[in-house]
PDB file of C-alpha atoms and ligand atoms in Angstrom:
ATOM      1  CA  MET A1005       0.125  -0.034   0.240  1.00 67.00           C
ATOM      2  CA  PHE A1006       1.370   3.649  -0.651  1.00 64.00           C
ATOM      3  CA  SER A1007       0.314   6.984  -2.002  1.00 64.00           C
ATOM      4  CA  HIS A1008      -1.323   7.729   1.649  1.00 58.00           C
ATOM      5  CA  ILE A1009      -2.940  11.269   1.805  1.00 60.00           C
ATOM      6  CA  LEU A1010      -3.361  12.790   5.434  1.00 51.00           C
ATOM      7  CA  THR A1011      -4.364  16.108   4.322  1.00 49.00           C
ATOM      8  CA  ASP A1012      -8.339  16.748   3.231  1.00 47.00           C
ATOM      9  CA  THR A1013     -10.234  20.008   1.956  1.00 44.00           C
ATOM     10  CA  GLY A1014     -10.039  20.928   6.126  1.00 47.00           C
ATOM     11  CA  ASP A1015     -13.491  21.345   6.902  1.00 59.00           C
ATOM     12  CA  GLN A1016     -14.843  17.998   5.553  1.00 80.00           C
ATOM     13  CA  ARG A1017     -17.038  19.336   2.566  1.00 91.00           C
ATOM     14  CA  PHE A1018     -15.493  16.469   0.725  1.00 95.00           C
ATOM     15  CA  VAL A1019     -13.871  12.851   1.061  1.00 96.00           C
ATOM     16  CA  ILE A1020     -11.818  11.534  -2.076  1.00 97.00           C
ATOM     17  CA  GLN A1021     -10.584   8.157  -1.725  1.00 97.00           C
ATOM     18  CA  VAL A1022      -8.742   6.750  -5.401  1.00 98.00           C
ATOM     19  CA  HIS A1023      -7.382   3.093  -5.954  1.00 98.00           C
ATOM     20  CA  GLY A1024      -5.354   1.929  -8.912  1.00 97.00           C
ATOM     21  CA  GLY A1025      -5.512  -1.797  -8.245  1.00 96.00           C
ATOM     22  CA  ALA A1026      -4.355  -4.116  -5.220  1.00 94.00           C
ATOM     23  CA  TRP A1027      -1.780  -6.622  -6.911  1.00 91.00           C
ATOM     24  CA  ALA A1028       1.911  -7.473  -5.737  1.00 90.00           C
ATOM     25  CA  ILE A1029       3.251  -4.047  -7.552  1.00 92.00           C
ATOM     26  CA  PRO A1030       6.862  -4.412  -8.406  1.00 90.00           C
ATOM     27  CA  GLU A1031       9.138  -2.355  -7.281  1.00 93.00           C
ATOM     28  CA  THR A1032       9.929  -0.560 -10.459  1.00 91.00           C
ATOM     29  CA  LEU A1033       6.286   0.925 -11.156  1.00 91.00           C
ATOM     30  CA  LYS A1034       5.491   1.827  -7.362  1.00 94.00           C
ATOM     31  CA  LEU A1035       6.486   5.296  -8.021  1.00 96.00           C
ATOM     32  CA  PRO A1036       4.586   5.402 -11.001  1.00 95.00           C
ATOM     33  CA  HIS A1037       1.528   3.577  -9.472  1.00 95.00           C
ATOM     34  CA  ALA A1038       1.978   6.380  -6.435  1.00 96.00           C
ATOM     35  CA  GLU A1039       2.214   9.481  -8.629  1.00 97.00           C
ATOM     36  CA  GLY A1040      -0.741   7.966 -10.907  1.00 97.00           C
ATOM     37  CA  VAL A1041      -3.145   7.947  -8.049  1.00 97.00           C
ATOM     38  CA  ARG A1042      -2.006  11.437  -6.481  1.00 97.00           C
ATOM     39  CA  ARG A1043      -2.681  12.737  -9.675  1.00 98.00           C
ATOM     40  CA  ALA A1044      -5.810  11.108  -9.786  1.00 98.00           C
ATOM     41  CA  TYR A1045      -7.152  12.349  -6.336  1.00 97.00           C
ATOM     42  CA  GLN A1046      -5.699  15.666  -7.002  1.00 97.00           C
ATOM     43  CA  ALA A1047      -7.833  15.996 -10.421  1.00 97.00           C
ATOM     44  CA  ALA A1048     -11.233  14.879  -8.379  1.00 97.00           C
ATOM     45  CA  LEU A1049      -9.942  17.704  -5.648  1.00 96.00           C
ATOM     46  CA  ASP A1050      -9.175  20.587  -8.062  1.00 96.00           C
ATOM     47  CA  ASN A1051     -12.960  19.984  -9.723  1.00 96.00           C
ATOM     48  CA  LEU A1052     -14.644  19.940  -6.228  1.00 96.00           C
ATOM     49  CA  ASN A1053     -12.625  23.129  -5.040  1.00 94.00           C
ATOM     50  CA  ASN A1054     -13.557  25.000  -8.708  1.00 95.00           C
ATOM     51  CA  GLY A1055     -16.939  24.231  -7.878  1.00 94.00           C
ATOM     52  CA  LYS A1056     -17.740  20.578 -10.530  1.00 95.00           C
ATOM     53  CA  ASP A1057     -20.714  18.457  -9.068  1.00 95.00           C
ATOM     54  CA  PRO A1058     -18.849  15.196  -7.073  1.00 98.00           C
ATOM     55  CA  MET A1059     -19.977  13.118 -10.612  1.00 98.00           C
ATOM     56  CA  ARG A1060     -17.615  15.314 -12.133  1.00 98.00           C
ATOM     57  CA  ALA A1061     -15.015  14.682 -10.149  1.00 98.00           C
ATOM     58  CA  VAL A1062     -14.894  10.911 -10.086  1.00 98.00           C
ATOM     59  CA  ILE A1063     -14.531  11.446 -13.853  1.00 98.00           C
ATOM     60  CA  ALA A1064     -11.884  13.591 -13.823  1.00 98.00           C
ATOM     61  CA  ALA A1065     -10.084  11.084 -11.147  1.00 98.00           C
ATOM     62  CA  LEU A1066     -10.891   7.846 -13.600  1.00 98.00           C
ATOM     63  CA  LYS A1067      -9.742  10.143 -16.841  1.00 98.00           C
ATOM     64  CA  VAL A1068      -6.273  10.599 -15.292  1.00 98.00           C
ATOM     65  CA  MET A1069      -6.149   6.956 -14.458  1.00 97.00           C
ATOM     66  CA  GLU A1070      -7.488   5.802 -17.950  1.00 97.00           C
ATOM     67  CA  ASP A1071      -5.073   8.135 -19.356  1.00 97.00           C
ATOM     68  CA  ASP A1072      -2.113   6.660 -17.795  1.00 96.00           C
ATOM     69  CA  PRO A1073      -0.950   3.604 -19.133  1.00 94.00           C
ATOM     70  CA  VAL A1074       0.568   2.480 -15.386  1.00 93.00           C
ATOM     71  CA  PHE A1075      -3.398   1.430 -15.158  1.00 94.00           C
ATOM     72  CA  ASP A1076      -5.482  -1.435 -16.528  1.00 93.00           C
ATOM     73  CA  ALA A1077      -8.190   0.900 -17.819  1.00 95.00           C
ATOM     74  CA  GLY A1078      -8.475   2.920 -20.900  1.00 95.00           C
ATOM     75  CA  THR A1079      -5.319   3.650 -22.447  1.00 95.00           C
ATOM     76  CA  GLY A1080      -2.474   0.214 -21.067  1.00 90.00           C
ATOM     77  CA  SER A1081      -4.996  -2.273 -20.804  1.00 91.00           C
ATOM     78  CA  PHE A1082      -4.598  -6.321 -20.993  1.00 91.00           C
ATOM     79  CA  LEU A1083      -5.842  -7.644 -24.199  1.00 93.00           C
ATOM     80  CA  ASN A1084      -8.332 -10.412 -24.368  1.00 94.00           C
ATOM     81  CA  GLU A1085      -7.902 -14.462 -25.578  1.00 93.00           C
ATOM     82  CA  ASP A1086      -8.206 -12.631 -29.186  1.00 95.00           C
ATOM     83  CA  GLY A1087      -5.821 -10.022 -28.812  1.00 94.00           C
ATOM     84  CA  GLN A1088      -8.371  -7.267 -28.347  1.00 95.00           C
ATOM     85  CA  VAL A1089      -8.813  -4.592 -26.244  1.00 96.00           C
ATOM     86  CA  GLU A1090     -12.284  -4.542 -24.020  1.00 97.00           C
ATOM     87  CA  LEU A1091     -13.055  -1.605 -21.491  1.00 97.00           C
ATOM     88  CA  ASP A1092     -15.775  -2.026 -18.919  1.00 97.00           C
ATOM     89  CA  ALA A1093     -16.784   0.870 -17.380  1.00 98.00           C
ATOM     90  CA  ALA A1094     -19.385   2.389 -14.166  1.00 98.00           C
ATOM     91  CA  VAL A1095     -20.613   5.267 -12.070  1.00 98.00           C
ATOM     92  CA  MET A1096     -23.053   5.360  -9.590  1.00 98.00           C
ATOM     93  CA  GLU A1097     -24.807   8.333  -7.679  1.00 98.00           C
ATOM     94  CA  GLY A1098     -26.183   7.620  -4.287  1.00 98.00           C
ATOM     95  CA  LYS A1099     -28.865   9.912  -4.269  1.00 98.00           C
ATOM     96  CA  ASP A1100     -31.127   8.643  -6.527  1.00 98.00           C
ATOM     97  CA  LEU A1101     -29.655   5.617  -6.919  1.00 98.00           C
ATOM     98  CA  LYS A1102     -28.762   6.210 -10.939  1.00 98.00           C
ATOM     99  CA  ALA A1103     -26.545   4.220 -12.127  1.00 98.00           C
ATOM    100  CA  GLY A1104     -24.486   4.063 -15.339  1.00 98.00           C
ATOM    101  CA  ALA A1105     -21.882   1.404 -17.261  1.00 98.00           C
ATOM    102  CA  VAL A1106     -20.562   0.013 -20.394  1.00 98.00           C
ATOM    103  CA  ALA A1107     -19.153  -3.542 -20.927  1.00 98.00           C
ATOM    104  CA  SER A1108     -16.865  -4.498 -23.889  1.00 97.00           C
ATOM    105  CA  VAL A1109     -15.856  -1.518 -25.717  1.00 98.00           C
ATOM    106  CA  GLY A1110     -13.140  -1.249 -27.554  1.00 96.00           C
ATOM    107  CA  ARG A1111     -12.607   1.615 -29.350  1.00 96.00           C
ATOM    108  CA  PHE A1112     -13.361   4.817 -26.844  1.00 98.00           C
ATOM    109  CA  LYS A1113     -10.533   5.991 -24.609  1.00 97.00           C
ATOM    110  CA  ASN A1114     -12.655   7.039 -21.709  1.00 98.00           C
ATOM    111  CA  PRO A1115     -15.139   4.642 -21.207  1.00 98.00           C
ATOM    112  CA  CYS A1116     -16.328   6.186 -17.847  1.00 98.00           C
ATOM    113  CA  GLU A1117     -17.425   8.836 -19.849  1.00 98.00           C
ATOM    114  CA  ILE A1118     -19.882   6.638 -21.801  1.00 98.00           C
ATOM    115  CA  ALA A1119     -20.830   5.127 -18.645  1.00 98.00           C
ATOM    116  CA  LEU A1120     -21.853   8.900 -17.180  1.00 98.00           C
ATOM    117  CA  ALA A1121     -23.769   9.377 -20.747  1.00 98.00           C
ATOM    118  CA  VAL A1122     -25.819   6.304 -20.213  1.00 98.00           C
ATOM    119  CA  MET A1123     -26.629   7.141 -16.644  1.00 98.00           C
ATOM    120  CA  GLU A1124     -27.361  10.921 -17.188  1.00 98.00           C
ATOM    121  CA  ARG A1125     -29.172  10.276 -21.333  1.00 98.00           C
ATOM    122  CA  THR A1126     -30.971   7.035 -21.047  1.00 98.00           C
ATOM    123  CA  ASP A1127     -33.421   5.233 -19.488  1.00 98.00           C
ATOM    124  CA  HIS A1128     -30.907   2.534 -18.622  1.00 98.00           C
ATOM    125  CA  VAL A1129     -28.025   1.038 -16.708  1.00 98.00           C
ATOM    126  CA  LEU A1130     -25.497  -0.841 -18.762  1.00 98.00           C
ATOM    127  CA  LEU A1131     -24.714  -1.234 -22.145  1.00 98.00           C
ATOM    128  CA  ILE A1132     -22.801  -3.601 -23.968  1.00 98.00           C
ATOM    129  CA  GLY A1133     -20.258  -3.984 -26.670  1.00 97.00           C
ATOM    130  CA  ALA A1134     -21.536  -2.778 -30.312  1.00 97.00           C
ATOM    131  CA  GLY A1135     -24.977  -1.320 -28.841  1.00 98.00           C
ATOM    132  CA  ALA A1136     -22.376   0.500 -26.061  1.00 98.00           C
ATOM    133  CA  GLU A1137     -20.046   1.523 -28.974  1.00 98.00           C
ATOM    134  CA  ARG A1138     -23.273   2.931 -31.556  1.00 98.00           C
ATOM    135  CA  PHE A1139     -24.842   4.990 -28.232  1.00 98.00           C
ATOM    136  CA  ALA A1140     -21.111   6.237 -27.638  1.00 98.00           C
ATOM    137  CA  LEU A1141     -20.934   7.547 -31.286  1.00 98.00           C
ATOM    138  CA  ALA A1142     -24.287   9.133 -31.698  1.00 98.00           C
ATOM    139  CA  GLU A1143     -23.220  10.880 -28.634  1.00 98.00           C
ATOM    140  CA  GLY A1144     -20.588  12.173 -30.026  1.00 98.00           C
ATOM    141  CA  PHE A1145     -18.054  10.618 -28.362  1.00 98.00           C
ATOM    142  CA  LYS A1146     -14.710  10.227 -30.727  1.00 98.00           C
ATOM    143  CA  PRO A1147     -13.990   6.497 -31.363  1.00 98.00           C
ATOM    144  CA  VAL A1148      -9.916   6.001 -31.671  1.00 98.00           C
ATOM    145  CA  ASP A1149      -7.916   3.240 -33.511  1.00 97.00           C
ATOM    146  CA  PRO A1150      -8.129   0.597 -31.024  1.00 96.00           C
ATOM    147  CA  LYS A1151      -3.960  -0.273 -31.144  1.00 95.00           C
ATOM    148  CA  SER A1152      -3.645   3.548 -29.434  1.00 95.00           C
ATOM    149  CA  LEU A1153      -5.079   1.845 -26.044  1.00 95.00           C
ATOM    150  CA  VAL A1154      -2.352  -0.579 -26.331  1.00 94.00           C
ATOM    151  CA  HIS A1155       1.173  -0.523 -24.924  1.00 90.00           C
ATOM    152  CA  PRO A1156       3.871  -2.341 -26.596  1.00 89.00           C
ATOM    153  CA  ARG A1157       4.396  -3.918 -23.081  1.00 86.00           C
ATOM    154  CA  GLU A1158       1.007  -5.492 -23.038  1.00 87.00           C
ATOM    155  CA  TYR A1159       1.816  -7.130 -26.767  1.00 89.00           C
ATOM    156  CA  GLU A1160       4.838  -8.674 -24.941  1.00 87.00           C
ATOM    157  CA  GLY A1161       2.490  -9.791 -22.066  1.00 86.00           C
ATOM    158  CA  TYR A1162       0.127 -11.161 -24.538  1.00 89.00           C
ATOM    159  CA  GLU A1163       2.510 -12.913 -25.894  1.00 90.00           C
ATOM    160  CA  ALA A1164       3.899 -14.280 -23.176  1.00 87.00           C
ATOM    161  CA  TRP A1165       0.794 -15.669 -22.171  1.00 87.00           C
ATOM    162  CA  VAL A1166       0.280 -17.183 -25.484  1.00 90.00           C
ATOM    163  CA  LYS A1167       3.664 -19.166 -24.882  1.00 91.00           C
ATOM    164  CA  ALA A1168       2.757 -20.163 -21.239  1.00 87.00           C
ATOM    165  CA  GLY A1169      -0.277 -22.173 -22.967  1.00 91.00           C
ATOM    166  CA  ARG A1170      -2.709 -19.398 -22.665  1.00 90.00           C
ATOM    167  CA  PRO A1171      -3.236 -19.927 -18.230  1.00 83.00           C
ATOM    168  CA  ASP A1172      -6.634 -19.470 -16.744  1.00 74.00           C
ATOM    169  CA  SER A1173      -7.308 -16.001 -15.507  1.00 61.00           C
ATOM    170  CA  ARG A1174      -8.064 -17.480 -12.055  1.00 58.00           C
ATOM    171  CA  ILE A1175      -4.105 -18.040 -12.095  1.00 54.00           C
ATOM    172  CA  PHE A1176      -3.130 -14.805 -12.300  1.00 47.00           C
ATOM    173  CA  PHE A1177      -5.410 -13.072 -10.470  1.00 46.00           C
ATOM    174  CA  GLY A1178      -5.322 -14.423  -7.274  1.00 44.00           C
ATOM    175  CA  GLU A1179      -7.165 -17.725  -6.833  1.00 45.00           C
ATOM    176  CA  GLU A1180      -5.613 -19.674  -4.240  1.00 45.00           C
ATOM    177  CA  GLY A1181      -5.449 -23.336  -4.465  1.00 36.00           C
ATOM    178  CA  LYS A1182      -5.094 -23.299  -8.626  1.00 41.00           C
ATOM    179  CA  THR A1183      -1.825 -24.572  -9.984  1.00 37.00           C
ATOM    180  CA  GLY A1184       0.590 -22.255 -11.955  1.00 38.00           C
ATOM    181  CA  THR A1185       3.948 -20.799 -11.371  1.00 38.00           C
ATOM    182  CA  ALA A1186       4.872 -17.688  -8.946  1.00 37.00           C
ATOM    183  CA  GLY A1187       6.249 -16.768 -12.462  1.00 38.00           C
ATOM    184  CA  SER A1188       2.987 -16.995 -13.772  1.00 41.00           C
ATOM    185  CA  ARG A1189       1.202 -15.376 -11.687  1.00 45.00           C
ATOM    186  CA  ALA A1190       3.519 -12.350 -11.092  1.00 44.00           C
ATOM    187  CA  GLU A1191       3.518 -11.841 -15.098  1.00 42.00           C
ATOM    188  CA  HIS A1192       0.231 -11.875 -15.608  1.00 44.00           C
ATOM    189  CA  SER A1193      -1.107  -9.788 -12.676  1.00 50.00           C
ATOM    190  CA  LYS A1194       0.149  -6.619 -13.618  1.00 52.00           C
ATOM    191  CA  ARG A1195      -2.185  -3.669 -13.539  1.00 61.00           C
ATOM    192  CA  GLY A1196      -5.505  -3.181 -12.243  1.00 77.00           C
ATOM    193  CA  THR A1197      -8.856  -1.642 -11.454  1.00 89.00           C
ATOM    194  CA  VAL A1198      -9.459   1.915 -11.027  1.00 97.00           C
ATOM    195  CA  GLY A1199     -11.655   3.663  -9.114  1.00 98.00           C
ATOM    196  CA  ALA A1200     -12.640   6.192  -7.246  1.00 98.00           C
ATOM    197  CA  VAL A1201     -15.699   7.244  -4.668  1.00 98.00           C
ATOM    198  CA  ILE A1202     -16.211  10.791  -3.145  1.00 98.00           C
ATOM    199  CA  GLY A1203     -18.999  12.344  -0.320  1.00 97.00           C
ATOM    200  CA  ALA A1204     -20.204  15.730  -0.697  1.00 97.00           C
ATOM    201  CA  ARG A1205     -21.557  17.003   2.587  1.00 95.00           C
ATOM    202  CA  SER A1206     -25.208  17.931   2.517  1.00 94.00           C
ATOM    203  CA  GLY A1207     -27.158  18.900   4.765  1.00 91.00           C
ATOM    204  CA  ALA A1208     -26.354  16.592   7.955  1.00 88.00           C
ATOM    205  CA  GLY A1209     -25.177  13.621   5.727  1.00 92.00           C
ATOM    206  CA  PHE A1210     -22.790  13.091   2.661  1.00 96.00           C
ATOM    207  CA  ASP A1211     -24.160  12.629  -1.214  1.00 98.00           C
ATOM    208  CA  LEU A1212     -22.064   9.478  -2.162  1.00 98.00           C
ATOM    209  CA  TYR A1213     -20.435   8.892  -5.179  1.00 98.00           C
ATOM    210  CA  SER A1214     -18.771   6.189  -6.890  1.00 98.00           C
ATOM    211  CA  GLY A1215     -16.683   5.244 -10.343  1.00 98.00           C
ATOM    212  CA  ILE A1216     -14.656   2.308 -11.926  1.00 98.00           C
ATOM    213  CA  SER A1217     -13.029   1.423 -15.048  1.00 98.00           C
ATOM    214  CA  THR A1218     -10.939  -1.147 -16.401  1.00 96.00           C
ATOM    215  CA  GLY A1219      -9.506  -3.397 -19.287  1.00 94.00           C
ATOM    216  CA  GLY A1220      -9.940  -6.403 -17.017  1.00 91.00           C
ATOM    217  CA  THR A1221      -7.792  -9.714 -17.030  1.00 87.00           C
ATOM    218  CA  ARG A1222      -5.662 -10.581 -19.970  1.00 88.00           C
ATOM    219  CA  GLY A1223      -6.592 -13.468 -21.661  1.00 90.00           C
ATOM    220  CA  LYS A1224     -10.156 -13.178 -20.656  1.00 92.00           C
ATOM    221  CA  LYS A1225     -12.717 -14.964 -22.881  1.00 93.00           C
ATOM    222  CA  ALA A1226     -14.194 -12.432 -25.433  1.00 95.00           C
ATOM    223  CA  GLY A1227     -17.169 -11.214 -24.197  1.00 95.00           C
ATOM    224  CA  ARG A1228     -16.419 -11.609 -20.596  1.00 95.00           C
ATOM    225  CA  VAL A1229     -17.320  -9.222 -18.249  1.00 96.00           C
ATOM    226  CA  GLY A1230     -15.905  -8.421 -15.085  1.00 95.00           C
ATOM    227  CA  ASP A1231     -17.436  -7.109 -11.593  1.00 97.00           C
ATOM    228  CA  ALA A1232     -16.370  -3.135 -12.858  1.00 98.00           C
ATOM    229  CA  PRO A1233     -19.557  -2.450 -14.561  1.00 98.00           C
ATOM    230  CA  LEU A1234     -22.248  -4.729 -12.560  1.00 98.00           C
ATOM    231  CA  VAL A1235     -24.103  -2.705  -9.986  1.00 98.00           C
ATOM    232  CA  GLY A1236     -23.690  -4.557  -6.492  1.00 98.00           C
ATOM    233  CA  CYS A1237     -20.691  -5.891  -7.536  1.00 98.00           C
ATOM    234  CA  GLY A1238     -17.773  -3.495  -8.880  1.00 98.00           C
ATOM    235  CA  LEU A1239     -19.029  -0.710  -7.461  1.00 98.00           C
ATOM    236  CA  TYR A1240     -22.376   0.952  -6.175  1.00 98.00           C
ATOM    237  CA  ALA A1241     -23.586   4.353  -3.712  1.00 98.00           C
ATOM    238  CA  ASP A1242     -26.416   4.663  -1.747  1.00 98.00           C
ATOM    239  CA  ASN A1243     -27.113   7.591   0.448  1.00 98.00           C
ATOM    240  CA  GLU A1244     -28.092   4.990   3.128  1.00 98.00           C
ATOM    241  CA  GLY A1245     -24.855   3.007   3.190  1.00 98.00           C
ATOM    242  CA  ALA A1246     -21.734   3.897   1.163  1.00 98.00           C
ATOM    243  CA  ALA A1247     -20.073   4.426  -2.021  1.00 98.00           C
ATOM    244  CA  VAL A1248     -17.976   1.604  -2.696  1.00 98.00           C
ATOM    245  CA  CYS A1249     -15.827   0.702  -5.645  1.00 98.00           C
ATOM    246  CA  CYS A1250     -13.814  -2.615  -5.427  1.00 98.00           C
ATOM    247  CA  THR A1251     -10.603  -4.018  -7.331  1.00 96.00           C
ATOM    248  CA  GLY A1252      -9.015  -7.873  -7.970  1.00 93.00           C
ATOM    249  CA  TRP A1253     -10.347 -10.605  -9.109  1.00 89.00           C
ATOM    250  CA  GLY A1254     -13.614  -9.494 -11.069  1.00 94.00           C
ATOM    251  CA  GLU A1255     -15.515 -13.206 -10.808  1.00 93.00           C
ATOM    252  CA  ALA A1256     -15.193 -13.067  -7.053  1.00 95.00           C
ATOM    253  CA  PHE A1257     -16.357 -10.120  -6.709  1.00 97.00           C
ATOM    254  CA  ILE A1258     -19.410 -10.739  -8.690  1.00 97.00           C
ATOM    255  CA  ARG A1259     -20.119 -13.563  -6.976  1.00 97.00           C
ATOM    256  CA  MET A1260     -20.272 -12.226  -3.445  1.00 98.00           C
ATOM    257  CA  ALA A1261     -22.010  -8.760  -4.474  1.00 98.00           C
ATOM    258  CA  ALA A1262     -19.584  -7.605  -2.667  1.00 98.00           C
ATOM    259  CA  ALA A1263     -19.716  -3.607  -3.387  1.00 98.00           C
ATOM    260  CA  LYS A1264     -23.585  -3.926  -2.015  1.00 98.00           C
ATOM    261  CA  SER A1265     -22.339  -6.102   0.863  1.00 98.00           C
ATOM    262  CA  VAL A1266     -20.397  -3.116   2.133  1.00 98.00           C
ATOM    263  CA  SER A1267     -22.944  -1.041   1.383  1.00 98.00           C
ATOM    264  CA  ASP A1268     -25.392  -2.485   3.608  1.00 98.00           C
ATOM    265  CA  LEU A1269     -23.149  -3.317   5.837  1.00 98.00           C
ATOM    266  CA  VAL A1270     -22.852   0.222   6.513  1.00 98.00           C
ATOM    267  CA  GLY A1271     -26.238   0.927   6.209  1.00 98.00           C
ATOM    268  CA  ARG A1272     -27.043  -1.143   8.851  1.00 98.00           C
ATOM    269  CA  GLY A1273     -24.428   0.868  10.978  1.00 98.00           C
ATOM    270  CA  ALA A1274     -20.924  -0.988  10.725  1.00 98.00           C
ATOM    271  CA  HIS A1275     -18.240   1.635  10.372  1.00 97.00           C
ATOM    272  CA  PRO A1276     -16.662   1.515   6.659  1.00 97.00           C
ATOM    273  CA  GLN A1277     -13.433   0.067   7.834  1.00 97.00           C
ATOM    274  CA  GLU A1278     -15.088  -2.592   9.254  1.00 98.00           C
ATOM    275  CA  ALA A1279     -17.633  -2.932   6.486  1.00 98.00           C
ATOM    276  CA  VAL A1280     -14.516  -3.400   3.695  1.00 98.00           C
ATOM    277  CA  GLU A1281     -12.526  -5.882   5.768  1.00 98.00           C
ATOM    278  CA  THR A1282     -15.885  -7.999   6.630  1.00 98.00           C
ATOM    279  CA  VAL A1283     -16.348  -8.129   3.217  1.00 98.00           C
ATOM    280  CA  LEU A1284     -12.705  -8.746   2.085  1.00 98.00           C
ATOM    281  CA  ARG A1285     -12.466 -11.550   4.258  1.00 98.00           C
ATOM    282  CA  ASN A1286     -15.873 -13.492   3.484  1.00 98.00           C
ATOM    283  CA  LEU A1287     -14.910 -13.044  -0.301  1.00 97.00           C
ATOM    284  CA  HIS A1288     -11.379 -14.672   0.589  1.00 96.00           C
ATOM    285  CA  ARG A1289     -13.030 -17.170   2.859  1.00 97.00           C
ATOM    286  CA  ARG A1290     -15.910 -17.991   0.415  1.00 97.00           C
ATOM    287  CA  THR A1291     -13.888 -17.701  -2.970  1.00 95.00           C
ATOM    288  CA  LYS A1292     -10.099 -17.836  -2.052  1.00 93.00           C
ATOM    289  CA  GLY A1293     -10.612 -14.225  -4.025  1.00 93.00           C
ATOM    290  CA  ARG A1294      -8.305 -11.370  -3.136  1.00 93.00           C
ATOM    291  CA  GLY A1295      -8.316  -7.669  -3.664  1.00 95.00           C
ATOM    292  CA  GLY A1296      -8.773  -4.241  -2.177  1.00 96.00           C
ATOM    293  CA  ILE A1297     -12.296  -2.467  -1.700  1.00 98.00           C
ATOM    294  CA  ILE A1298     -12.377   1.705  -0.537  1.00 98.00           C
ATOM    295  CA  ALA A1299     -15.606   2.983   1.101  1.00 98.00           C
ATOM    296  CA  VAL A1300     -17.122   6.187   1.905  1.00 97.00           C
ATOM    297  CA  GLY A1301     -20.173   5.558   4.217  1.00 97.00           C
ATOM    298  CA  ARG A1302     -23.040   7.968   4.832  1.00 95.00           C
ATOM    299  CA  ASP A1303     -21.827  10.077   7.735  1.00 95.00           C
ATOM    300  CA  GLY A1304     -18.131  10.752   5.096  1.00 95.00           C
ATOM    301  CA  ARG A1305     -16.135   8.377   7.861  1.00 96.00           C
ATOM    302  CA  THR A1306     -13.868   5.714   5.323  1.00 96.00           C
ATOM    303  CA  GLY A1307     -13.111   2.340   4.917  1.00 97.00           C
ATOM    304  CA  ALA A1308      -9.946   1.173   2.800  1.00 98.00           C
ATOM    305  CA  ALA A1309      -8.614  -2.386   2.691  1.00 98.00           C
ATOM    306  CA  PHE A1310      -6.994  -5.048   0.503  1.00 96.00           C
ATOM    307  CA  THR A1311      -5.715  -8.709   1.056  1.00 95.00           C
ATOM    308  CA  THR A1312      -3.058  -8.478  -1.669  1.00 93.00           C
ATOM    309  CA  PRO A1313       0.361  -7.656  -1.112  1.00 93.00           C
ATOM    310  CA  ASP A1314       0.258  -3.756  -2.346  1.00 94.00           C
ATOM    311  CA  MET A1315      -3.162  -1.338  -3.881  1.00 96.00           C
ATOM    312  CA  ALA A1316      -2.180   2.066  -5.161  1.00 97.00           C
ATOM    313  CA  TYR A1317      -4.086   4.017  -2.849  1.00 97.00           C
ATOM    314  CA  ALA A1318      -4.921   7.838  -2.360  1.00 97.00           C
ATOM    315  CA  GLY A1319      -6.754   9.064   0.576  1.00 95.00           C
ATOM    316  CA  PRO A1320      -7.443   9.223   4.443  1.00 92.00           C
ATOM    317  CA  SER A1321      -6.155   5.660   5.357  1.00 92.00           C
ATOM    318  CA  CYS A1322      -5.486   1.860   4.161  1.00 95.00           C
ATOM    319  CA  GLU A1323      -4.849  -1.154   5.953  1.00 95.00           C
ATOM    320  CA  GLN A1324      -3.465  -4.149   4.268  1.00 95.00           C
ATOM    321  CA  LEU A1325      -5.307  -7.636   5.881  1.00 96.00           C
ATOM    322  CA  ILE A1326      -3.079 -10.331   6.807  1.00 91.00           C
ATOM    323  CA  LEU A1327      -5.519 -13.232   5.786  1.00 88.00           C
TER     324      LEU A1327
HETATM  325  N1  LIG B1099     -11.627  -6.248 -11.491  1.00 57.59           N
HETATM  326  C1  LIG B1099     -11.479  -6.359 -13.093  1.00 57.59           C
HETATM  327  C2  LIG B1099     -11.989  -7.605 -13.420  1.00 57.59           C
HETATM  328  O1  LIG B1099     -12.284  -8.140 -12.430  1.00 57.59           O
HETATM  329  O2  LIG B1099     -12.332  -7.502 -14.492  1.00 57.59           O
END
């Protein structure tokens, strides 16, 4: 864990937490990860200080990390089994439980902005694949050459994955009890989902906002959708509970409905730190999955924890859980 930001906006008008993925981050990549999440945090803070609405601040933070090839989101994402980029993203607001998401889009630099457009300009929550791309084009989003989203390092990683016999994503996203060498796990588990949660004071409580973006897992099956764009799994926001964002092996977070579980615990009175730790422990106990979760509760208190060796994080406080 690193990039621990101890300052906040002073009068606690806002609470921001940002993560850039939970995994065994190699020493050489720790500084770029720390810098990336700090810049994302700062982008959110600048937007809030300039009077932008908190959802725009979430988007600002996500875009910084989508545009930074250090992270597995937007530019720099993993390639699927066919060597293609397929991106997932989502946003959610806790006041009215409004949400928007896209899955398996391959031609857009900032899928988080398309997710926001789904929330704000349609009656739907989740658009996928060709339909999502058609919607994005109709809404004026400029398509890019999908190759421009691939960092040269990822072609090498993809080739290595093919040479290694196309190992199952469960091996390199931390499901224990599966075979696979430590080397293959280290090689294939590089980079992580990005996310941001914000609490903005509103009367006696906080309005809550959450956003997430990912390229998924290397070698994932074409059409595989992870936890990120699934409301209640990779993210959730409920003014009666918490704004929550998860990172890690998506299939486990889906099976646990992890983000909604955290929010519900907070809604029933748990401190957000207790809630994220409980869900991460249960996730490991039930699925052997590992990862990280950030949350802001309805009273502005925060929780952040991870069960991997590292998590790129910026916010008030974060704990590593030894399982
Ligand atoms: N948590 C990101 C994914 O599994 O797609």
